[in-house]
Short mmCIF file of C-alpha atoms and ligand atoms in Angstrom, two decimals:
data_model
loop_
_atom_site.label_atom_id
_atom_site.label_comp_id
_atom_site.label_asym_id
_atom_site.label_seq_id
_atom_site.Cartn_x
_atom_site.Cartn_y
_atom_site.Cartn_z
CA UNK A 1 -0.11 -10.27 -30.25
CA UNK A 2 0.78 -6.56 -30.26
CA UNK A 3 2.60 -5.50 -27.13
CA UNK A 4 0.86 -3.10 -24.78
CA UNK A 5 2.78 -0.17 -23.25
CA UNK A 6 1.20 1.69 -20.31
CA UNK A 7 2.44 4.91 -18.72
CA UNK A 8 1.55 5.03 -15.01
CA UNK A 9 1.32 8.16 -12.84
CA UNK A 10 0.96 8.16 -9.03
CA UNK A 11 0.72 11.28 -6.84
CA UNK A 12 -1.83 10.33 -4.17
CA UNK A 13 0.37 11.09 -1.14
CA UNK A 14 4.05 11.96 -0.72
CA UNK A 15 5.65 10.12 -3.63
CA UNK A 16 5.77 11.57 -7.14
CA UNK A 17 6.02 8.52 -9.38
CA UNK A 18 5.95 7.67 -13.08
CA UNK A 19 6.52 4.24 -14.64
CA UNK A 20 6.38 2.51 -18.00
CA UNK A 21 5.08 -1.07 -17.99
CA UNK A 22 4.93 -3.58 -20.86
CA UNK A 23 2.07 -6.08 -21.12
CA UNK A 24 1.04 -5.47 -17.51
CA UNK A 25 3.90 -7.50 -16.05
CA UNK A 26 7.23 -6.10 -17.23
CA UNK A 27 8.68 -2.92 -15.74
CA UNK A 28 10.56 -0.84 -18.32
CA UNK A 29 11.08 2.02 -15.86
CA UNK A 30 9.80 2.88 -12.38
CA UNK A 31 10.88 6.33 -11.13
CA UNK A 32 9.89 7.49 -7.64
CA UNK A 33 10.70 10.87 -6.11
CA UNK A 34 10.02 10.77 -2.39
CA UNK A 35 9.18 13.89 -0.38
CA UNK A 36 9.60 12.25 3.01
CA UNK A 37 12.48 14.58 3.95
CA UNK A 38 10.27 17.66 3.44
CA UNK A 39 7.47 16.33 5.67
CA UNK A 40 9.63 14.82 8.40
CA UNK A 41 10.00 17.97 10.47
CA UNK A 42 6.20 18.34 10.60
CA UNK A 43 5.75 14.75 11.84
CA UNK A 44 3.43 13.85 8.95
CA UNK A 45 2.43 14.71 5.40
CA UNK A 46 1.44 18.37 4.93
CA UNK A 47 -1.05 18.37 2.02
CA UNK A 48 -0.10 21.80 0.59
CA UNK A 49 3.59 20.93 0.61
CA UNK A 50 2.84 17.58 -1.03
CA UNK A 51 0.93 19.24 -3.90
CA UNK A 52 3.69 21.78 -4.48
CA UNK A 53 6.34 19.05 -4.62
CA UNK A 54 4.28 17.06 -7.10
CA UNK A 55 4.04 20.11 -9.37
CA UNK A 56 7.80 20.65 -9.18
CA UNK A 57 8.78 17.02 -9.62
CA UNK A 58 6.26 15.50 -12.01
CA UNK A 59 7.74 16.68 -15.33
CA UNK A 60 11.26 15.71 -14.25
CA UNK A 61 10.12 12.27 -13.11
CA UNK A 62 8.08 11.80 -16.30
CA UNK A 63 11.03 12.62 -18.56
CA UNK A 64 13.28 10.32 -16.55
CA UNK A 65 10.77 7.44 -16.82
CA UNK A 66 10.42 7.84 -20.60
CA UNK A 67 14.17 8.06 -21.04
CA UNK A 68 14.96 5.04 -18.87
CA UNK A 69 12.37 2.94 -20.72
CA UNK A 70 13.56 4.26 -24.08
CA UNK A 71 10.01 4.99 -25.26
CA UNK A 72 8.24 8.06 -26.63
CA UNK A 73 4.60 9.12 -26.26
CA UNK A 74 3.91 7.60 -29.73
CA UNK A 75 4.53 4.08 -28.38
CA UNK A 76 2.27 4.45 -25.35
CA UNK A 77 -1.14 2.77 -25.57
CA UNK A 78 -2.73 4.26 -22.45
CA UNK A 79 -2.04 6.52 -19.48
CA UNK A 80 -3.02 5.05 -16.12
CA UNK A 81 -3.33 7.51 -13.25
CA UNK A 82 -4.32 7.21 -9.60
CA UNK A 83 -7.70 8.97 -9.33
CA UNK A 84 -8.16 8.17 -5.60
CA UNK A 85 -8.18 7.66 -2.71
CA UNK A 86 -5.57 10.04 -1.32
CA UNK A 87 -5.00 13.74 -0.69
CA UNK A 88 -7.19 15.66 -3.11
CA UNK A 89 -4.63 18.36 -3.96
CA UNK A 90 -1.93 15.76 -4.49
CA UNK A 91 -4.15 13.52 -6.63
CA UNK A 92 -5.17 16.50 -8.78
CA UNK A 93 -1.59 17.10 -9.94
CA UNK A 94 -1.28 13.58 -11.33
CA UNK A 95 -4.80 13.51 -12.78
CA UNK A 96 -4.33 16.84 -14.55
CA UNK A 97 -0.92 15.85 -15.91
CA UNK A 98 -2.40 12.59 -17.22
CA UNK A 99 -5.32 14.45 -18.81
CA UNK A 100 -2.98 16.97 -20.46
CA UNK A 101 -0.85 14.20 -22.00
CA UNK A 102 -3.93 12.21 -22.98
CA UNK A 103 -5.51 15.23 -24.73
CA UNK A 104 -2.38 16.58 -26.42
CA UNK A 105 -1.07 13.18 -27.58
CA UNK A 106 -4.44 11.49 -28.20
CA UNK A 107 -3.65 8.61 -25.82
CA UNK A 108 -6.52 6.92 -23.91
CA UNK A 109 -6.81 7.72 -20.20
CA UNK A 110 -7.46 5.10 -17.47
CA UNK A 111 -8.30 6.13 -13.89
CA UNK A 112 -6.97 3.64 -11.32
CA UNK A 113 -7.86 3.03 -7.67
CA UNK A 114 -4.71 3.30 -5.52
CA UNK A 115 -5.41 0.01 -3.70
CA UNK A 116 -6.06 -1.85 -6.98
CA UNK A 117 -2.56 -0.63 -7.85
CA UNK A 118 -1.05 -1.97 -4.60
CA UNK A 119 -2.71 -5.35 -5.25
CA UNK A 120 -1.48 -5.49 -8.87
CA UNK A 121 2.14 -4.82 -7.74
CA UNK A 122 2.13 -8.56 -6.96
CA UNK A 123 1.64 -9.42 -10.64
CA UNK A 124 5.23 -8.37 -11.32
CA UNK A 125 6.27 -11.25 -9.06
CA UNK A 126 3.80 -13.98 -9.97
CA UNK A 127 0.92 -14.35 -12.47
CA UNK A 128 -2.44 -14.28 -10.68
CA UNK A 129 -4.29 -17.55 -10.11
CA UNK A 130 -7.86 -17.16 -8.92
CA UNK A 131 -9.46 -17.13 -6.47
CA UNK A 132 -6.85 -15.12 -4.60
CA UNK A 133 -6.79 -13.14 -1.39
CA UNK A 134 -4.79 -9.96 -0.75
CA UNK A 135 -3.89 -8.60 2.65
CA UNK A 136 -3.75 -4.83 2.03
CA UNK A 137 -1.88 -2.96 4.76
CA UNK A 138 -1.03 0.67 4.09
CA UNK A 139 -1.06 4.06 5.76
CA UNK A 140 -4.74 4.54 4.90
CA UNK A 141 -6.10 1.01 4.45
CA UNK A 142 -6.20 -2.38 6.14
CA UNK A 143 -8.32 -4.81 4.16
CA UNK A 144 -8.70 -8.40 3.07
CA UNK A 145 -9.66 -8.36 -0.61
CA UNK A 146 -10.93 -11.45 -2.43
CA UNK A 147 -10.50 -11.64 -6.22
CA UNK A 148 -12.27 -14.28 -8.31
CA UNK A 149 -11.02 -12.87 -11.62
CA UNK A 150 -9.01 -9.94 -12.97
CA UNK A 151 -10.46 -6.58 -11.97
CA UNK A 152 -12.95 -8.07 -9.50
CA UNK A 153 -12.54 -6.93 -5.91
CA UNK A 154 -14.59 -8.08 -2.91
CA UNK A 155 -13.62 -6.54 0.42
CA UNK A 156 -14.32 -9.32 2.95
CA UNK A 157 -12.83 -7.47 5.92
CA UNK A 158 -11.51 -4.01 6.73
CA UNK A 159 -10.44 -1.86 9.65
CA UNK A 160 -13.18 -0.30 11.72
CA UNK A 161 -10.92 2.53 12.89
CA UNK A 162 -7.19 3.11 12.30
CA UNK A 163 -5.29 1.52 9.42
CA UNK A 164 -2.28 -0.61 10.42
CA UNK A 165 0.20 1.94 9.03
CA UNK A 166 -1.61 4.76 10.83
CA UNK A 167 -1.28 2.86 14.13
CA UNK A 168 2.44 2.31 13.45
CA UNK A 169 2.94 6.01 12.74
CA UNK A 170 1.02 7.12 15.85
CA UNK A 171 2.82 4.70 18.16
CA UNK A 172 6.12 5.83 16.63
CA UNK A 173 5.24 9.44 17.39
CA UNK A 174 4.63 8.62 21.08
CA UNK A 175 8.07 7.02 21.12
CA UNK A 176 9.54 10.21 19.56
CA UNK A 177 10.56 8.39 16.39
CA UNK A 178 10.68 10.29 13.08
CA UNK A 179 7.96 10.15 10.41
CA UNK A 180 7.07 7.77 8.83
CA UNK A 181 7.31 5.67 11.95
CA UNK A 182 6.57 2.20 10.55
CA UNK A 183 10.12 1.33 9.49
CA UNK A 184 11.55 2.67 12.79
CA UNK A 185 9.19 0.54 14.91
CA UNK A 186 9.99 -2.43 12.69
CA UNK A 187 13.73 -1.91 13.22
CA UNK A 188 13.36 -1.40 17.00
CA UNK A 189 11.10 -4.45 17.28
CA UNK A 190 13.88 -6.69 15.89
CA UNK A 191 16.06 -5.88 18.92
CA UNK A 192 13.36 -5.97 21.65
CA UNK A 193 11.38 -8.61 23.53
CA UNK A 194 7.57 -8.78 23.21
CA UNK A 195 7.36 -8.79 27.01
CA UNK A 196 4.59 -6.20 27.47
CA UNK A 197 1.03 -7.48 27.51
CA UNK A 198 -1.02 -5.66 24.86
CA UNK A 199 -4.55 -6.42 23.58
CA UNK A 200 -5.48 -8.16 20.33
CA UNK A 201 -8.76 -7.03 18.74
CA UNK A 202 -10.22 -10.27 17.38
CA UNK A 203 -13.77 -8.76 17.16
CA UNK A 204 -16.63 -11.26 16.52
CA UNK A 205 -15.39 -14.85 16.00
CA UNK A 206 -16.33 -14.97 12.30
CA UNK A 207 -15.30 -11.39 11.45
CA UNK A 208 -12.48 -10.56 9.07
CA UNK A 209 -12.56 -6.91 10.18
CA UNK A 210 -9.70 -5.27 12.04
CA UNK A 211 -9.38 -2.63 14.76
CA UNK A 212 -6.14 -0.99 15.84
CA UNK A 213 -7.21 2.07 17.82
CA UNK A 214 -7.55 0.11 21.11
CA UNK A 215 -4.05 -1.25 20.70
CA UNK A 216 -2.70 2.21 19.92
CA UNK A 217 -4.35 3.61 23.10
CA UNK A 218 -3.00 0.69 25.14
CA UNK A 219 0.54 1.50 24.00
CA UNK A 220 0.10 5.19 24.87
CA UNK A 221 -1.42 4.32 28.29
CA UNK A 222 1.39 1.86 29.05
CA UNK A 223 3.95 4.58 28.37
CA UNK A 224 2.11 7.23 30.42
CA UNK A 225 1.51 4.91 33.38
CA UNK A 226 5.15 3.88 33.45
CA UNK A 227 6.24 7.51 33.34
CA UNK A 228 3.95 8.40 36.26
CA UNK A 229 5.32 5.53 38.32
CA UNK A 230 8.85 6.48 37.38
CA UNK A 231 9.37 3.07 35.79
CA UNK A 232 11.45 2.66 32.69
CA UNK A 233 10.06 0.93 29.65
CA UNK A 234 12.47 -0.13 26.95
CA UNK A 235 11.23 1.37 23.65
CA UNK A 236 12.43 -1.73 21.79
CA UNK A 237 10.30 -3.98 24.04
CA UNK A 238 7.25 -1.80 23.53
CA UNK A 239 7.86 -1.79 19.76
CA UNK A 240 8.26 -5.58 19.74
CA UNK A 241 5.09 -6.06 21.81
CA UNK A 242 3.08 -3.70 19.60
CA UNK A 243 4.38 -5.32 16.43
CA UNK A 244 3.59 -8.81 17.75
CA UNK A 245 0.01 -7.81 18.49
CA UNK A 246 -0.55 -6.25 15.04
CA UNK A 247 1.05 -9.14 13.16
CA UNK A 248 -0.68 -11.91 15.13
CA UNK A 249 -4.12 -10.53 14.22
CA UNK A 250 -3.21 -9.81 10.58
CA UNK A 251 -1.66 -13.23 9.98
CA UNK A 252 -4.34 -15.24 11.84
CA UNK A 253 -7.24 -13.57 9.99
CA UNK A 254 -5.48 -13.88 6.62
CA UNK A 255 -4.86 -17.59 7.17
CA UNK A 256 -8.45 -18.24 8.25
CA UNK A 257 -9.88 -16.32 5.27
CA UNK A 258 -7.52 -18.11 2.84
CA UNK A 259 -8.78 -21.47 4.11
CA UNK A 260 -12.47 -20.55 4.19
CA UNK A 261 -12.46 -19.10 0.67
CA UNK A 262 -10.24 -21.86 -0.73
CA UNK A 263 -7.88 -19.42 -2.40
CA UNK A 264 -4.94 -20.49 -4.56
CA UNK A 265 -2.81 -17.41 -3.86
CA UNK A 266 -2.29 -15.04 -0.95
CA UNK A 267 -0.81 -11.65 -1.85
CA UNK A 268 0.62 -8.94 0.37
CA UNK A 269 0.18 -5.26 -0.56
CA UNK A 270 0.69 -1.70 0.74
CA UNK A 271 3.43 0.16 2.60
CA UNK A 272 3.22 -1.96 5.78
CA UNK A 273 3.99 -5.00 3.58
CA UNK A 274 7.60 -3.75 3.88
CA UNK A 275 7.48 -4.85 7.55
CA UNK A 276 10.11 -7.52 8.20
CA UNK A 277 8.17 -9.17 11.03
CA UNK A 278 4.96 -9.38 8.97
CA UNK A 279 6.79 -10.82 5.97
CA UNK A 280 8.56 -13.52 7.96
CA UNK A 281 5.48 -14.51 9.96
CA UNK A 282 3.35 -14.81 6.83
CA UNK A 283 6.00 -17.06 5.29
CA UNK A 284 5.97 -19.15 8.46
CA UNK A 285 2.15 -19.32 8.52
CA UNK A 286 1.86 -20.52 4.91
CA UNK A 287 4.92 -22.75 4.67
CA UNK A 288 2.94 -25.95 5.21
CA UNK A 289 -0.16 -24.86 3.27
CA UNK A 290 0.08 -26.92 0.11
CA UNK A 291 -1.89 -25.53 -2.81
CA UNK A 292 -1.60 -21.92 -1.62
CA UNK A 293 1.11 -19.73 -3.11
CA UNK A 294 2.21 -16.83 -0.93
CA UNK A 295 3.38 -13.82 -2.96
CA UNK A 296 5.35 -11.02 -1.28
CA UNK A 297 6.64 -8.16 -3.45
CA UNK A 298 10.08 -6.59 -2.88
CA UNK A 299 10.10 -3.45 -0.72
CA UNK A 300 10.33 -1.10 -3.73
CA UNK A 301 6.99 -2.40 -5.00
CA UNK A 302 5.29 -2.35 -1.56
CA UNK A 303 5.59 1.39 -1.01
CA UNK A 304 3.88 3.84 -3.37
CA UNK A 305 5.07 3.64 -6.98
CA UNK A 306 3.60 4.09 -10.45
CA UNK A 307 4.46 0.64 -11.88
CA UNK A 308 1.66 -0.81 -9.77
CA UNK A 309 -0.77 1.81 -11.15
CA UNK A 310 0.28 0.94 -14.71
CA UNK A 311 -0.15 -2.79 -13.93
CA UNK A 312 -3.74 -2.33 -12.73
CA UNK A 313 -4.44 0.16 -15.55
CA UNK A 314 -3.15 -2.37 -18.07
CA UNK A 315 -5.87 -4.89 -17.13
CA UNK A 316 -8.56 -2.22 -16.97
CA UNK A 317 -7.54 -0.91 -20.42
CA UNK A 318 -7.44 -4.44 -21.89
CA UNK A 319 -11.04 -4.84 -20.69
CA UNK A 320 -11.94 -1.70 -22.65
CA UNK A 321 -12.41 0.47 -19.56
CA UNK A 322 -11.12 3.99 -20.23
CA UNK A 323 -11.91 7.26 -18.46
CA UNK A 324 -13.34 10.44 -19.96
CA UNK A 325 -11.27 13.64 -20.09
CA UNK A 326 -13.38 15.12 -17.31
CA UNK A 327 -11.93 12.50 -14.92
CA UNK A 328 -11.66 14.07 -11.48
CA UNK A 329 -9.56 13.28 -8.42
CA UNK A 330 -11.70 11.51 -5.82
CA UNK A 331 -10.14 11.42 -2.32
CA UNK A 332 -12.78 8.98 -1.05
CA UNK A 333 -12.98 6.70 -4.10
CA UNK A 334 -14.37 3.24 -3.11
CA UNK A 335 -12.66 0.09 -4.45
CA UNK A 336 -15.00 -1.18 -7.16
CA UNK A 337 -14.49 -3.86 -9.79
CA UNK A 338 -13.48 -2.95 -13.34
O1 KG4 B 1 1.14 2.28 0.99
P1 KG4 B 1 1.90 3.41 1.57
O2 KG4 B 1 3.26 3.72 0.99
O3 KG4 B 1 1.05 4.72 1.52
C1 KG4 B 1 -0.35 4.67 1.60
O4 KG4 B 1 -0.98 4.36 0.57
O5 KG4 B 1 -0.84 4.84 2.73
O6 KG4 B 1 2.04 3.10 3.14
C2 KG4 B 1 2.68 3.98 4.01
C3 KG4 B 1 2.64 3.37 5.41
C4 KG4 B 1 3.13 4.31 6.49
O7 KG4 B 1 2.16 4.30 7.53
C5 KG4 B 1 4.44 3.68 6.95
O8 KG4 B 1 4.76 3.91 8.31
C6 KG4 B 1 4.16 2.21 6.72
O9 KG4 B 1 3.47 2.20 5.47
N1 KG4 B 1 5.38 1.42 6.63
C7 KG4 B 1 5.70 0.45 7.52
C8 KG4 B 1 6.97 -0.05 7.14
N2 KG4 B 1 7.38 0.63 6.02
C9 KG4 B 1 6.39 1.52 5.73
N3 KG4 B 1 5.03 -0.01 8.58
C10 KG4 B 1 5.60 -1.00 9.29
N4 KG4 B 1 6.81 -1.52 9.01
C11 KG4 B 1 7.53 -1.09 7.95
N5 KG4 B 1 8.73 -1.62 7.69
ZN1 ZN B 2 -0.13 3.41 -0.98
#
């Protein structure tokens, strides 16, 4: 069978990324230019700055990705680009670059949902066996997604308020930790004791939904109350307690859903998948579950990258799903099957 080469482009937030992927599962190059340093002093991503960085970086990153993979435009079968969700101005840079290459080089265009990309990052580690369940935990999303076949996504649970990563970043800010706060809380949590009592939002007994805003407020209140009383709270203990609460709910609901839906694989996806505590507790939770394979990508494939976009685009393209040249960035794009 002829090999399939996909060029992936990702610019939905603060990473400018281009990758070349062969047959949906082999990374030929995966170049990521992070802007975190530029946003740090503002305590979060500034959309206008993000767009400007993407404009400056995209051509450089593209050339680097082509060179590292040793391929030219002539060998590329399709261009997969994140069309949403994300920051509209940031998405537009990638979408317009993809459209320009598609038009000038006559290469088919494939719009990809960012979360479909995060899920497909797992396919670099292990071939999918269906049905499978993915725990998606990123800065903007917390979802349990059931897949019965390639390109089919059923969201069986999602956050009703903050995403897990958002809660991490907000709690980190109250502890005066730099942006993005997730990795800092994770690091602190390793050295602290989960000695502070914080709530767990289980919601209705049969619900696979999540809620993290109550927990976030509880952390903030705990800090404020302690300050007023002149008591000292160890930041590492608060981080450990917060992390324990988040992970306990995520892992328990994932395990219950995996059992109830009889899945053969459980995948982990999104930036928060880089969390050491979450990774080790998922391994622990599934170690005795025979017949369920737990797949956890390496850190470089958990955070935003373009290989994952190419991987999802590869399947979409193989199914004959391409996008017209009037493809637009859609910041609120829902996750639909392809
Ligand atoms: O998937 P991602 O790179 O961007 C979005 O699509 O949102 O996720 C970024 C999020 C941020 O909220 C960041 O704080 C969080 O992932 N994150 C972590 C860790 N590494 C990144 N959260 C907890 N522990 C980590 N080690
Ligand atoms: Zn992401």
